[in-house]
CSV table of C-alpha atoms and ligand atoms in Angstrom, one decimal:
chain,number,residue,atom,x,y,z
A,530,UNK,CA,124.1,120.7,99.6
A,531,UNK,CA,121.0,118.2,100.3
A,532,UNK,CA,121.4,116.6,103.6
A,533,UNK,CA,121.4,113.1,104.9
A,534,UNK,CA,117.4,111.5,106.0
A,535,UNK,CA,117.5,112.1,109.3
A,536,UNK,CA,116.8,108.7,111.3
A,537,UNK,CA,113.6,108.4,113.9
A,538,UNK,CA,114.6,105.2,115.9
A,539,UNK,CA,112.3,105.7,119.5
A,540,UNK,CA,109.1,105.8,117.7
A,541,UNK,CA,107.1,102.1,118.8
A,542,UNK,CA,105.3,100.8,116.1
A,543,UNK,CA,102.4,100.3,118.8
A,544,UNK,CA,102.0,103.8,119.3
A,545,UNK,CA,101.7,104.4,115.6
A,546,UNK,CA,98.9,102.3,115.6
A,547,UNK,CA,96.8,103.7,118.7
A,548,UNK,CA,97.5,107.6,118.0
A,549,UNK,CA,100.2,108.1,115.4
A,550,UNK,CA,99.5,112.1,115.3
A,551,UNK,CA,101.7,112.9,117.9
A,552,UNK,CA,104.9,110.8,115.9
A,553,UNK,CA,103.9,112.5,112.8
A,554,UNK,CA,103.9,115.9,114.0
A,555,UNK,CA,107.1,115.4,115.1
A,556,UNK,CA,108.2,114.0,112.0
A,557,UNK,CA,107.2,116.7,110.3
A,558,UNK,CA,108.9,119.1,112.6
A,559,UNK,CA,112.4,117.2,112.0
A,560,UNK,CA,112.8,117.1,108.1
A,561,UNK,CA,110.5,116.9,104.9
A,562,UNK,CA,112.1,113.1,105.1
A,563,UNK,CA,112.5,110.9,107.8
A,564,UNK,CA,113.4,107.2,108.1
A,565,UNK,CA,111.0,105.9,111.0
A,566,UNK,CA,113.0,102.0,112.4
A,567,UNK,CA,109.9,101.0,113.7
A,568,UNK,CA,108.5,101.1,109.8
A,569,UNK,CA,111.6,100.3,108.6
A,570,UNK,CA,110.8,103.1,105.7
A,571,UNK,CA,111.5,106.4,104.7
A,572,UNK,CA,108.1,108.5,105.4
A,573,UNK,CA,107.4,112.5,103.5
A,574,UNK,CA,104.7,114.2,106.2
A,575,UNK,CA,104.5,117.6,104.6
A,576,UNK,CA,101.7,118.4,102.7
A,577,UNK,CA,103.7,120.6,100.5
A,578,UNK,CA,106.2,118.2,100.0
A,579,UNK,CA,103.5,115.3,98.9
A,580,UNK,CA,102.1,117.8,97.0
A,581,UNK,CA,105.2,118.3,94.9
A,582,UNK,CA,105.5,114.7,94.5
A,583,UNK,CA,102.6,114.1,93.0
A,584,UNK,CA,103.7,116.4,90.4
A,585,UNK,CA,106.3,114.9,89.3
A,586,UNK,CA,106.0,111.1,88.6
A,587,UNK,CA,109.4,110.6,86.1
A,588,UNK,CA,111.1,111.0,89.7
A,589,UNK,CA,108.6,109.6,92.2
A,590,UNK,CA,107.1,106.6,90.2
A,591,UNK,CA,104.3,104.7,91.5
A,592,UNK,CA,105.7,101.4,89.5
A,593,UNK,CA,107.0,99.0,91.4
A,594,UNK,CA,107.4,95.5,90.0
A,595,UNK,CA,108.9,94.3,93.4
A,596,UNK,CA,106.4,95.5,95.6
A,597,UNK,CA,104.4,92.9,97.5
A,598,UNK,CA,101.0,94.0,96.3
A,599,UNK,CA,102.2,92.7,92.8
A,600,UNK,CA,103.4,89.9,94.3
A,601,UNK,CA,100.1,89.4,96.0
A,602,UNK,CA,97.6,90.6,93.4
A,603,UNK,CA,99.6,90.4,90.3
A,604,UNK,CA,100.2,93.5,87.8
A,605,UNK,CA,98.0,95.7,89.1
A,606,UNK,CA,97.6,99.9,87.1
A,607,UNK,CA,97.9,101.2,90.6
A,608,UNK,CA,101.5,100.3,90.5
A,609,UNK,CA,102.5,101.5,86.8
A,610,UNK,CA,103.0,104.9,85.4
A,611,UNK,CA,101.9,106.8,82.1
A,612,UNK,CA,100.5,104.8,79.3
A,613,UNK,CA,99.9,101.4,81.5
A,614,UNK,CA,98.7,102.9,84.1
A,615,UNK,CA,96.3,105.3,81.9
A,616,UNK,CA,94.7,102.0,80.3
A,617,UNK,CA,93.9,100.2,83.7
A,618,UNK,CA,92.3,103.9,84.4
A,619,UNK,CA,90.2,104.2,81.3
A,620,UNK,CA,88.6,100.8,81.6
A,621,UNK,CA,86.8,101.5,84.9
A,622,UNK,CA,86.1,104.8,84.1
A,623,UNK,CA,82.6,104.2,82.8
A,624,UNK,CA,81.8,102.6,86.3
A,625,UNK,CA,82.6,105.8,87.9
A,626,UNK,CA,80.7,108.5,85.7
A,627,UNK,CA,79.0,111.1,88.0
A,628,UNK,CA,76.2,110.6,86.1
A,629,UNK,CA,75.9,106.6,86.6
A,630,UNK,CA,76.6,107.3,89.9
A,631,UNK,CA,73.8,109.6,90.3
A,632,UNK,CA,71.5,107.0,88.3
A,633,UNK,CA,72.5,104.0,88.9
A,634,UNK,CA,74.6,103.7,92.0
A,635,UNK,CA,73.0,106.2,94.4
A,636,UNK,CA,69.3,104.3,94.3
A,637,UNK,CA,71.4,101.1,95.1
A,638,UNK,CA,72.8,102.2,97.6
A,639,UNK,CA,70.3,103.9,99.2
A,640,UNK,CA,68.4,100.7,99.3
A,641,UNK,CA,71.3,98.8,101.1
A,642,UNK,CA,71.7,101.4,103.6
A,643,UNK,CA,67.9,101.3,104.4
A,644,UNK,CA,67.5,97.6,104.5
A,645,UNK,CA,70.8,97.6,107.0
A,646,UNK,CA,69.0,100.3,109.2
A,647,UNK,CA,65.5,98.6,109.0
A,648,UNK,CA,67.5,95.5,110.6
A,649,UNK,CA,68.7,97.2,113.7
A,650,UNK,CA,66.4,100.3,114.1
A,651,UNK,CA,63.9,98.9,116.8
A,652,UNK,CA,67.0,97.7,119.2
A,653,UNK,CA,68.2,101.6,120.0
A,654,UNK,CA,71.9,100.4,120.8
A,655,UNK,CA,74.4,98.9,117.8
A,656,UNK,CA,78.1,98.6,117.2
A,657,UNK,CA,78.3,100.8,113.7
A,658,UNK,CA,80.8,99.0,112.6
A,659,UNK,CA,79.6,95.2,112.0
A,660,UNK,CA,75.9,97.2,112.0
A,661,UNK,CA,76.0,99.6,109.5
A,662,UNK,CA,79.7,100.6,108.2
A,663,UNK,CA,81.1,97.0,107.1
A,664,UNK,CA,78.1,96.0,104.9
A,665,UNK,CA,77.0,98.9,103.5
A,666,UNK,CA,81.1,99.3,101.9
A,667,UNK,CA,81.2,95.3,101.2
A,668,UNK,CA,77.5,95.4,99.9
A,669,UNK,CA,78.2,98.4,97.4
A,670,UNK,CA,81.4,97.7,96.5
A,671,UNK,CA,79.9,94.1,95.3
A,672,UNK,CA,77.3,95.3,93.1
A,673,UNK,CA,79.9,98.1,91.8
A,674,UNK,CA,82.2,95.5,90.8
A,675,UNK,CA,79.4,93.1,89.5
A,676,UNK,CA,79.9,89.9,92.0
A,677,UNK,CA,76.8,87.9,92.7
A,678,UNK,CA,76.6,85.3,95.2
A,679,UNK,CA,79.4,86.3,97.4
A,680,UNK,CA,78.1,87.5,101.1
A,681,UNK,CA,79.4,90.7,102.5
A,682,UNK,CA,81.8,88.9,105.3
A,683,UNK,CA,83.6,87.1,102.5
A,684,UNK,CA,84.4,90.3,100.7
A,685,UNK,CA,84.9,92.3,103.3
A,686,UNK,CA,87.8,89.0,104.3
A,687,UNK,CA,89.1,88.7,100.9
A,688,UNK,CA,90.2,92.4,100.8
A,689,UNK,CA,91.3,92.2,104.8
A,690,UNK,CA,93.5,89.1,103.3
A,691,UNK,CA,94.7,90.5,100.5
A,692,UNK,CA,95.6,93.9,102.7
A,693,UNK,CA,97.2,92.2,104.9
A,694,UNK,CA,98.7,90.2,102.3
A,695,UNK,CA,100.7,93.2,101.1
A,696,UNK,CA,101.6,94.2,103.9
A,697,UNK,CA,103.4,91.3,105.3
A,698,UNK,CA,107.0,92.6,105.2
A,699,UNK,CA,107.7,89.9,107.6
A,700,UNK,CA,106.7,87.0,105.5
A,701,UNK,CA,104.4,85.8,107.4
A,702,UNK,CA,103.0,82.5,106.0
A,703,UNK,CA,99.7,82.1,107.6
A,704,UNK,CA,99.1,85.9,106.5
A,705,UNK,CA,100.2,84.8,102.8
A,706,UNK,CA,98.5,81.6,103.0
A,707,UNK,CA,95.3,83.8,103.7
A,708,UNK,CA,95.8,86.0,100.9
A,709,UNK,CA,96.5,82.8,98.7
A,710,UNK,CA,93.3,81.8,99.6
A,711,UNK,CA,91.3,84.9,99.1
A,712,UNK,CA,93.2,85.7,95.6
A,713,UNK,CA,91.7,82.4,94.7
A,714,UNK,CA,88.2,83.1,95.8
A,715,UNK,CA,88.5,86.4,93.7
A,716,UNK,CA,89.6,84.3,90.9
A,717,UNK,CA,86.7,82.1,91.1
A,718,UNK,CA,84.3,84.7,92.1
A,719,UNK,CA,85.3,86.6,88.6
A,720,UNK,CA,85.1,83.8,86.6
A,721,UNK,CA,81.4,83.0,87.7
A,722,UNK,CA,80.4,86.3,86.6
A,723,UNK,CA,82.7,87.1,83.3
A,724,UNK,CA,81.0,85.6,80.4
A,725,UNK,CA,77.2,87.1,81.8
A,726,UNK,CA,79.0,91.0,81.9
A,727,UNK,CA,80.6,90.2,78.6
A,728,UNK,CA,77.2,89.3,76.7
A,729,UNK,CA,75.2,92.3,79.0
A,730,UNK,CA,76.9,95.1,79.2
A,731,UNK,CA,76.2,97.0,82.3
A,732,UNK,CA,77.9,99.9,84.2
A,733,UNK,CA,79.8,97.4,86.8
A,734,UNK,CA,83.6,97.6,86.9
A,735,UNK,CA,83.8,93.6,85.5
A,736,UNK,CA,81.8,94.4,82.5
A,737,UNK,CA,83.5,97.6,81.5
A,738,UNK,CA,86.7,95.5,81.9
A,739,UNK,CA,85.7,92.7,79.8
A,740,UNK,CA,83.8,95.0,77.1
A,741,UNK,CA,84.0,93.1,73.9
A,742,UNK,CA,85.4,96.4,72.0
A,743,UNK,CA,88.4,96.4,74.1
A,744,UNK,CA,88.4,94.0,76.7
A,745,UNK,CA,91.4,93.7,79.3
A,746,UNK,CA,93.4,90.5,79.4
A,747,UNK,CA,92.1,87.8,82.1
A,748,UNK,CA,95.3,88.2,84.2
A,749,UNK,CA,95.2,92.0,84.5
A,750,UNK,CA,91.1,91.9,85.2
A,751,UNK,CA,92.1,89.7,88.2
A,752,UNK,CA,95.0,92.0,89.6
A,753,UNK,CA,92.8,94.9,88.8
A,754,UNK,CA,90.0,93.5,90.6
A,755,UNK,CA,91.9,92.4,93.7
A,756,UNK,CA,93.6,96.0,94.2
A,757,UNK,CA,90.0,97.4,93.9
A,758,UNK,CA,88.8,94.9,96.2
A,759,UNK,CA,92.0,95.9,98.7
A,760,UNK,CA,91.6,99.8,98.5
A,761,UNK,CA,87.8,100.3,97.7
A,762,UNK,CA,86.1,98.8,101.2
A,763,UNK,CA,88.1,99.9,104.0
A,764,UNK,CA,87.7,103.6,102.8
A,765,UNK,CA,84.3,103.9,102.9
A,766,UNK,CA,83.7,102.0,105.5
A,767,UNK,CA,86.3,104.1,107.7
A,768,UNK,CA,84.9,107.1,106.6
A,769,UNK,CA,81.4,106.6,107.2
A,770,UNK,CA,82.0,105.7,110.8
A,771,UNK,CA,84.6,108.9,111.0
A,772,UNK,CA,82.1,111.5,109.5
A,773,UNK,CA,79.6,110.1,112.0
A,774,UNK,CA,81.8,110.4,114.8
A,775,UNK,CA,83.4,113.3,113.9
A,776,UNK,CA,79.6,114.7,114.4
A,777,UNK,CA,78.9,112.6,117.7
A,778,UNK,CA,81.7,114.5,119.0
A,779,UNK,CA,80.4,117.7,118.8
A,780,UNK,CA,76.4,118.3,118.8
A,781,UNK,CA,77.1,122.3,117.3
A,782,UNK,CA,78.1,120.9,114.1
A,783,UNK,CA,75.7,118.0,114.1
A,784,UNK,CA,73.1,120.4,114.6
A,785,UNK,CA,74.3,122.7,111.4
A,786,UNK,CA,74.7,119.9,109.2
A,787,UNK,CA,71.0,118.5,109.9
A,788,UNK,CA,69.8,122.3,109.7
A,789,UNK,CA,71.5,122.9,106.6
A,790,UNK,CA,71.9,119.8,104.5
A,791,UNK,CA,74.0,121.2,101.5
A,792,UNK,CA,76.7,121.6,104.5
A,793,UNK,CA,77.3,117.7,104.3
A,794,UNK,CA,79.9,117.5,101.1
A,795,UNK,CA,82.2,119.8,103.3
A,796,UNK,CA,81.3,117.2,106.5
A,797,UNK,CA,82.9,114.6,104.1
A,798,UNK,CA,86.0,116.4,103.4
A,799,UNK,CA,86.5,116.9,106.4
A,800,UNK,CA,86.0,113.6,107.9
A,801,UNK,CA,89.0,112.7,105.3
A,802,UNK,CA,91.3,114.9,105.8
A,803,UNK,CA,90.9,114.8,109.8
A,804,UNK,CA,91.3,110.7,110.0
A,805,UNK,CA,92.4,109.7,106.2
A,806,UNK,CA,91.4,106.4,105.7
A,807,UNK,CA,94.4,106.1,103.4
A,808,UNK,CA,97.4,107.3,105.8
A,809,UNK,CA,100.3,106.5,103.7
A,810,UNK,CA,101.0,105.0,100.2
A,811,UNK,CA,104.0,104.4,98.3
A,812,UNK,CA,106.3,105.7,95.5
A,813,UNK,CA,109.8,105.2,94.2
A,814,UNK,CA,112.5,107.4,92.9
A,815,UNK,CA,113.8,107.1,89.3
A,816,UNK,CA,116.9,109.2,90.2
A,817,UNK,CA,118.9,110.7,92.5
A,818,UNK,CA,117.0,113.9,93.7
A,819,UNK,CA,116.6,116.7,96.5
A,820,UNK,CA,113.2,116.8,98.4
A,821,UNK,CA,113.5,120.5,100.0
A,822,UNK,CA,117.4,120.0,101.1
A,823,UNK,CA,116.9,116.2,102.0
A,824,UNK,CA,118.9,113.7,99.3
A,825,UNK,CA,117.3,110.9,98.1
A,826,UNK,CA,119.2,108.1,96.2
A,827,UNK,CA,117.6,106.8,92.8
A,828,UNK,CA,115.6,103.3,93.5
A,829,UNK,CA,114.4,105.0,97.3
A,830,UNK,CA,111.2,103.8,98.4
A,831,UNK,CA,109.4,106.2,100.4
A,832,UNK,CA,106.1,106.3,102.2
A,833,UNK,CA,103.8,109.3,101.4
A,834,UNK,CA,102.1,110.0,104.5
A,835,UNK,CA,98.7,111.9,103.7
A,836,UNK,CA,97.6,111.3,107.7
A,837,UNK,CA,100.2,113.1,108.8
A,838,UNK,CA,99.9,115.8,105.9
A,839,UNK,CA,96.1,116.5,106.2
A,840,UNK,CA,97.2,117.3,110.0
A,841,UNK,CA,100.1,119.9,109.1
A,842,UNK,CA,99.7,123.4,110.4
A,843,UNK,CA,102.0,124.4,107.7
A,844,UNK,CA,98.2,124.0,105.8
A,845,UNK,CA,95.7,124.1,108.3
A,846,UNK,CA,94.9,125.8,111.1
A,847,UNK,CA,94.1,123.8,114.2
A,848,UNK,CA,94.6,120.4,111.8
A,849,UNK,CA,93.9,119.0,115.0
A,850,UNK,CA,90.2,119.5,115.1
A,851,UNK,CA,86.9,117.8,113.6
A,852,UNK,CA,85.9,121.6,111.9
A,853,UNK,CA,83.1,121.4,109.0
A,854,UNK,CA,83.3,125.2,108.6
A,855,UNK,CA,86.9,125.4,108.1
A,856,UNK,CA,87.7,127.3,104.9
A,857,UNK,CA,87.4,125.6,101.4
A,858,UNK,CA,91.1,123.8,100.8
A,859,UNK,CA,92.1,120.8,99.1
A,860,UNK,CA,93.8,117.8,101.4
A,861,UNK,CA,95.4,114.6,100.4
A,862,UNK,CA,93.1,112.3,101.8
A,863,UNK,CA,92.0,110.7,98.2
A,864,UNK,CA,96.0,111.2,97.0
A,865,UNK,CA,96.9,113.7,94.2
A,866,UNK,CA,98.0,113.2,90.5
A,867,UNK,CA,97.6,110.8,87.7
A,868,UNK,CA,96.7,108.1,91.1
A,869,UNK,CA,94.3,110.5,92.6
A,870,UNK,CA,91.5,108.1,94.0
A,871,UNK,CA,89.3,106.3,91.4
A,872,UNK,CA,86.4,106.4,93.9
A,873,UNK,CA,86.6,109.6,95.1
A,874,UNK,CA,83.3,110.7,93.8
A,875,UNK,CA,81.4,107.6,94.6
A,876,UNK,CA,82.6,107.9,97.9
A,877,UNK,CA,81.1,111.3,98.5
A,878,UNK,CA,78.0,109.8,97.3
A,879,UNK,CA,78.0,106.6,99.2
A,880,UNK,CA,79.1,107.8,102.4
A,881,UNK,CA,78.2,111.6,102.8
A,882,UNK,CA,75.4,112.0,100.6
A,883,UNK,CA,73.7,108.4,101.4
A,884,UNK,CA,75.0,105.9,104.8
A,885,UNK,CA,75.9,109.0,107.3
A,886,UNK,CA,72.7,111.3,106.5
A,887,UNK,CA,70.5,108.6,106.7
A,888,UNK,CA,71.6,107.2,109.6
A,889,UNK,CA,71.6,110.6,111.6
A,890,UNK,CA,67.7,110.7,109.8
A,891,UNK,CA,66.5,107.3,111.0
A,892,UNK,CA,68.0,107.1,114.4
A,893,UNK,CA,66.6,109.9,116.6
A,894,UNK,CA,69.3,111.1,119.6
A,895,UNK,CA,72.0,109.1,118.2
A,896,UNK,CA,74.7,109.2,120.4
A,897,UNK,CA,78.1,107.5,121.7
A,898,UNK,CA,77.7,105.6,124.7
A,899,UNK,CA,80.0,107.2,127.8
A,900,UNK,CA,80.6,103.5,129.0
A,901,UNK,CA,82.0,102.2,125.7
A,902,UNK,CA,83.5,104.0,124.3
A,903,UNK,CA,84.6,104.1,120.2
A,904,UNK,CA,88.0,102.7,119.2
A,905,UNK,CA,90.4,104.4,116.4
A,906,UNK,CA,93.1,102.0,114.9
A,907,UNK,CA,96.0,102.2,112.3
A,908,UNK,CA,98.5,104.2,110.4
A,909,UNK,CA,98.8,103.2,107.4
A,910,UNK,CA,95.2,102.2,107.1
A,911,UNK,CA,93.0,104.2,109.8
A,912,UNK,CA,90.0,104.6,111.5
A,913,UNK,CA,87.7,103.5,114.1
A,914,UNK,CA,87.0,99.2,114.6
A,915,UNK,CA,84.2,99.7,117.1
A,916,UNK,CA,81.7,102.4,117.4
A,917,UNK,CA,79.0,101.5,119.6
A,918,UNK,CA,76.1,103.7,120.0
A,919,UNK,CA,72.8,104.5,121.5
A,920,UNK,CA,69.4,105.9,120.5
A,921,UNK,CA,65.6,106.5,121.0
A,922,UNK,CA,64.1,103.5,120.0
B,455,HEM,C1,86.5,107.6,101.5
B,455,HEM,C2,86.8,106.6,100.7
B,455,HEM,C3,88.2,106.5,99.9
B,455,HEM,C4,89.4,107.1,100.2
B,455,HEM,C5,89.7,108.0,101.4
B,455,HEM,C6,90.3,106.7,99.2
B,455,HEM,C7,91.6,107.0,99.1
B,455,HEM,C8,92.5,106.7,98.0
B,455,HEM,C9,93.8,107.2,97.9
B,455,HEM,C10,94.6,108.0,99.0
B,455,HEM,C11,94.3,106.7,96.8
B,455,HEM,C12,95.8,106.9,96.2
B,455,HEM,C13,96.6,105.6,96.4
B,455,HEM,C14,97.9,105.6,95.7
B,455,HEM,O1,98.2,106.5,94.9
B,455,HEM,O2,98.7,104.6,95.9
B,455,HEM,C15,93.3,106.0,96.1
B,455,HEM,C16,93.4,105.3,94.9
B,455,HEM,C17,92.4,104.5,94.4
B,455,HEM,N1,91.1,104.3,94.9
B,455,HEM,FE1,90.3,105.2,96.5
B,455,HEM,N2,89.6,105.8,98.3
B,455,HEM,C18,88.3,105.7,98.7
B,455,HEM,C19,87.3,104.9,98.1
B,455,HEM,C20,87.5,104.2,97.0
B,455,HEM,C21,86.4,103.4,96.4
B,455,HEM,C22,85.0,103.1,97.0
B,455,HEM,C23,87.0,102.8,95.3
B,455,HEM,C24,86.4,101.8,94.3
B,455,HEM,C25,85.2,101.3,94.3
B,455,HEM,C26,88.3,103.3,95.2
B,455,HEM,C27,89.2,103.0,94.2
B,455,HEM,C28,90.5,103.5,94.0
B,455,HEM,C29,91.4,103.1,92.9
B,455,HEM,C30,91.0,102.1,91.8
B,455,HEM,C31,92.6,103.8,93.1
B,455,HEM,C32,93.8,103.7,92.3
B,455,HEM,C33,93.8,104.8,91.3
B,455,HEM,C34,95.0,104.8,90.4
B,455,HEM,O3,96.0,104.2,90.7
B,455,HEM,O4,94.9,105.5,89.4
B,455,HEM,N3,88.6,104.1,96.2
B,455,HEM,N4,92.1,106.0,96.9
């Protein structure tokens, strides 16, 4: 018989935040299921186990009309299953093409990471994360979704807002009153821009939604728009500053990359799976089911815990370490299944075929600096808020 979730209740949600490796190892040590008081949610840290999940969405569904990102957003097709959720999918689908990302987004891109470099080369010390990391995700992820007229630090505070927004289990009503605030901005900042993508079509995500042939009603574009604006900045940001310290850590395999450039696609994965940007994301069971002998009651929501499953030595051997040569092997770190991440391939492009290479090209010696040193935050969302480096000017 299926046992009981077994409960974690001297886990600080502090130390979750600052290092939450230790806690998840020994999550995954106690159960495949463990209900974590600090989270006040039950959390899956295997990778097998997430694995299987993903499988099988009649019993783990990511719809959730209660959840607070619908609440925040609106009816977003990252929270619906099968049909709904396959339309959402299928309208920004032409955005993410490899081949309109090889044409269209990479020499974009490039551009903005250039420009960003050009601004800061000559002063051979910069924080990478206001420097380089924050605008070069808030600057693409504009043009992707076809905003003009918007700067980078209102982006980039819309989808803090509206992150924090659905988050705020608490109810917090300066943290809803922000992500009132930003969801209008959004709202505005769509309909300044709707009737232009409309009459000239163009690969961004806004004109693919409002295509003429079958264009998406107004409230689902904005819901749509604000979940991509949520879960499309942070990412890459986090993982361009990871990759690059994940390198900065260890001259050997910074040296092999540069050597060997086809080695940086594996650098990427890496960098994902070893601090995911995405730690943990949601789903709900239809019915009453057994997850490897634990029992889950129907209507459960659980948290799927990719950070902890990328790390499990179930999988991988010394999940610990920042290892580019570790043998091919798929991790969560862009989910799994019908939800698998949108921008996965993009990302690859933006962050470890275009911001991290160039970066390691244009600023000679790039190191950390010994007396400041980088800081790593988050759980649920991670990776590192200040990266201050040094190099030969
Ligand atoms: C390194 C960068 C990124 C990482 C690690 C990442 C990770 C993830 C993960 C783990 C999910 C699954 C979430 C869930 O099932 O609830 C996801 C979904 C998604 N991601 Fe990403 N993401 C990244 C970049 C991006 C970018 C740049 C965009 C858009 C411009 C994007 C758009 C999406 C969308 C639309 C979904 C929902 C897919 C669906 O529900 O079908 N992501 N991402």
């Amino acid at each position: 018989m299926a046992s009981a979730v077994p409960v974690i209740d001297d886990i600080a949600y502090e130390d979750l935040l600052v290092d939450p490796y230790p806690s998840f190892r020994r999550m995954r040590d106690i159960a495949p299921a463990v209900f974590v008081k600090a989270a006040n949610l039950i959390v899956v840290t295997r990778f097998e186990d997430i694995a299987k999940i993903e499988r099988d969405p009649a019993t783990y569904s990511a719809d959730n009309p209660t959840s607070l990102v619908n609440r925040v957003m609106g009816p977003t097709f990252m929270r619906k299953d099968g049909a709904e959720h396959a339309v959402g999918r299928k309208a920004i689908e032409p955005t993410f093409r490899p081949g309109t990302i090889k044409e269209h987004w990479a020499p974009l891109f490039t551009d903005i990471c250039k420009e960003l470099i050009d601004s800061f080369v000559d002063a051979g010390e910069a924080n990478l994360f206001p420097a380089l990391a924050a605008p070069m995700a808030s600057l693409s992820l504009m043009r992707m979704l076809g905003f003009e007229d918007v700067s980078w630090q209102t982006l980039a505070l819309w989808s803090q807002s509206l992150i924090d927004g659905a988050g705020n289990y608490a109810r917090d009503a300066e943290i809803d009153q922000r992500a009132a605030a930003a969801a209008r901005g959004v709202d505005e900042a769509i309909e300044a821009v709707l009737d232009y993508h409309r009459a000239h079509p163009n690969p961004s995500i806004l004109s693919s939604m409002a295509h003429a042939d079958h264009p998406m009603p107004i409230e689902e574009i904005r819901a749509n728009i604000k979940v991509i604006i949520g879960g499309g900045l942070n990412e890459p940001r986090d993982a361009i500053l990871t990759l690059a310290l994940g390198l900065l850590g260890d001259p050997v395999q910074r040296d092999a990359v540069l050597a060997k450039p086809e080695l940086w696609p594996a650098a990427l994965e890496e960098a994902v799976r070893w601090i995911s940007p995405i730690g943990m994301y949601p789903r709900r069971t239809t019915r009453p089911t057994d997850l490897s002998g634990v029992a889950l009651a129907e209507g459960t929501q659980i948290g799927l815990c990719v950070g902890a499953a990328n790390r499990d030595e179930r999988r991988f051997a010394e999940p610990d370490l920042f290892d580019i040569s570790r043998p091919k092997q798929s991790h969560l770190g862009f989910g799994a299944g019908p939800h698998f991440c949108a921008g996965a391939w993009v990302s690859r492009h933006l962050v470890g075929k275009i911001a991290v290479p160039m970066l390691f090209d244009r600023l000679p010696n790039l190191r950390l600096r010994e007396d400041d040193a980088p800081v790593i935050r988050g759980w649920v969302f991670r990776g590192p808020v200040s990266m201050p480096v040094r190099w030969d000017a």
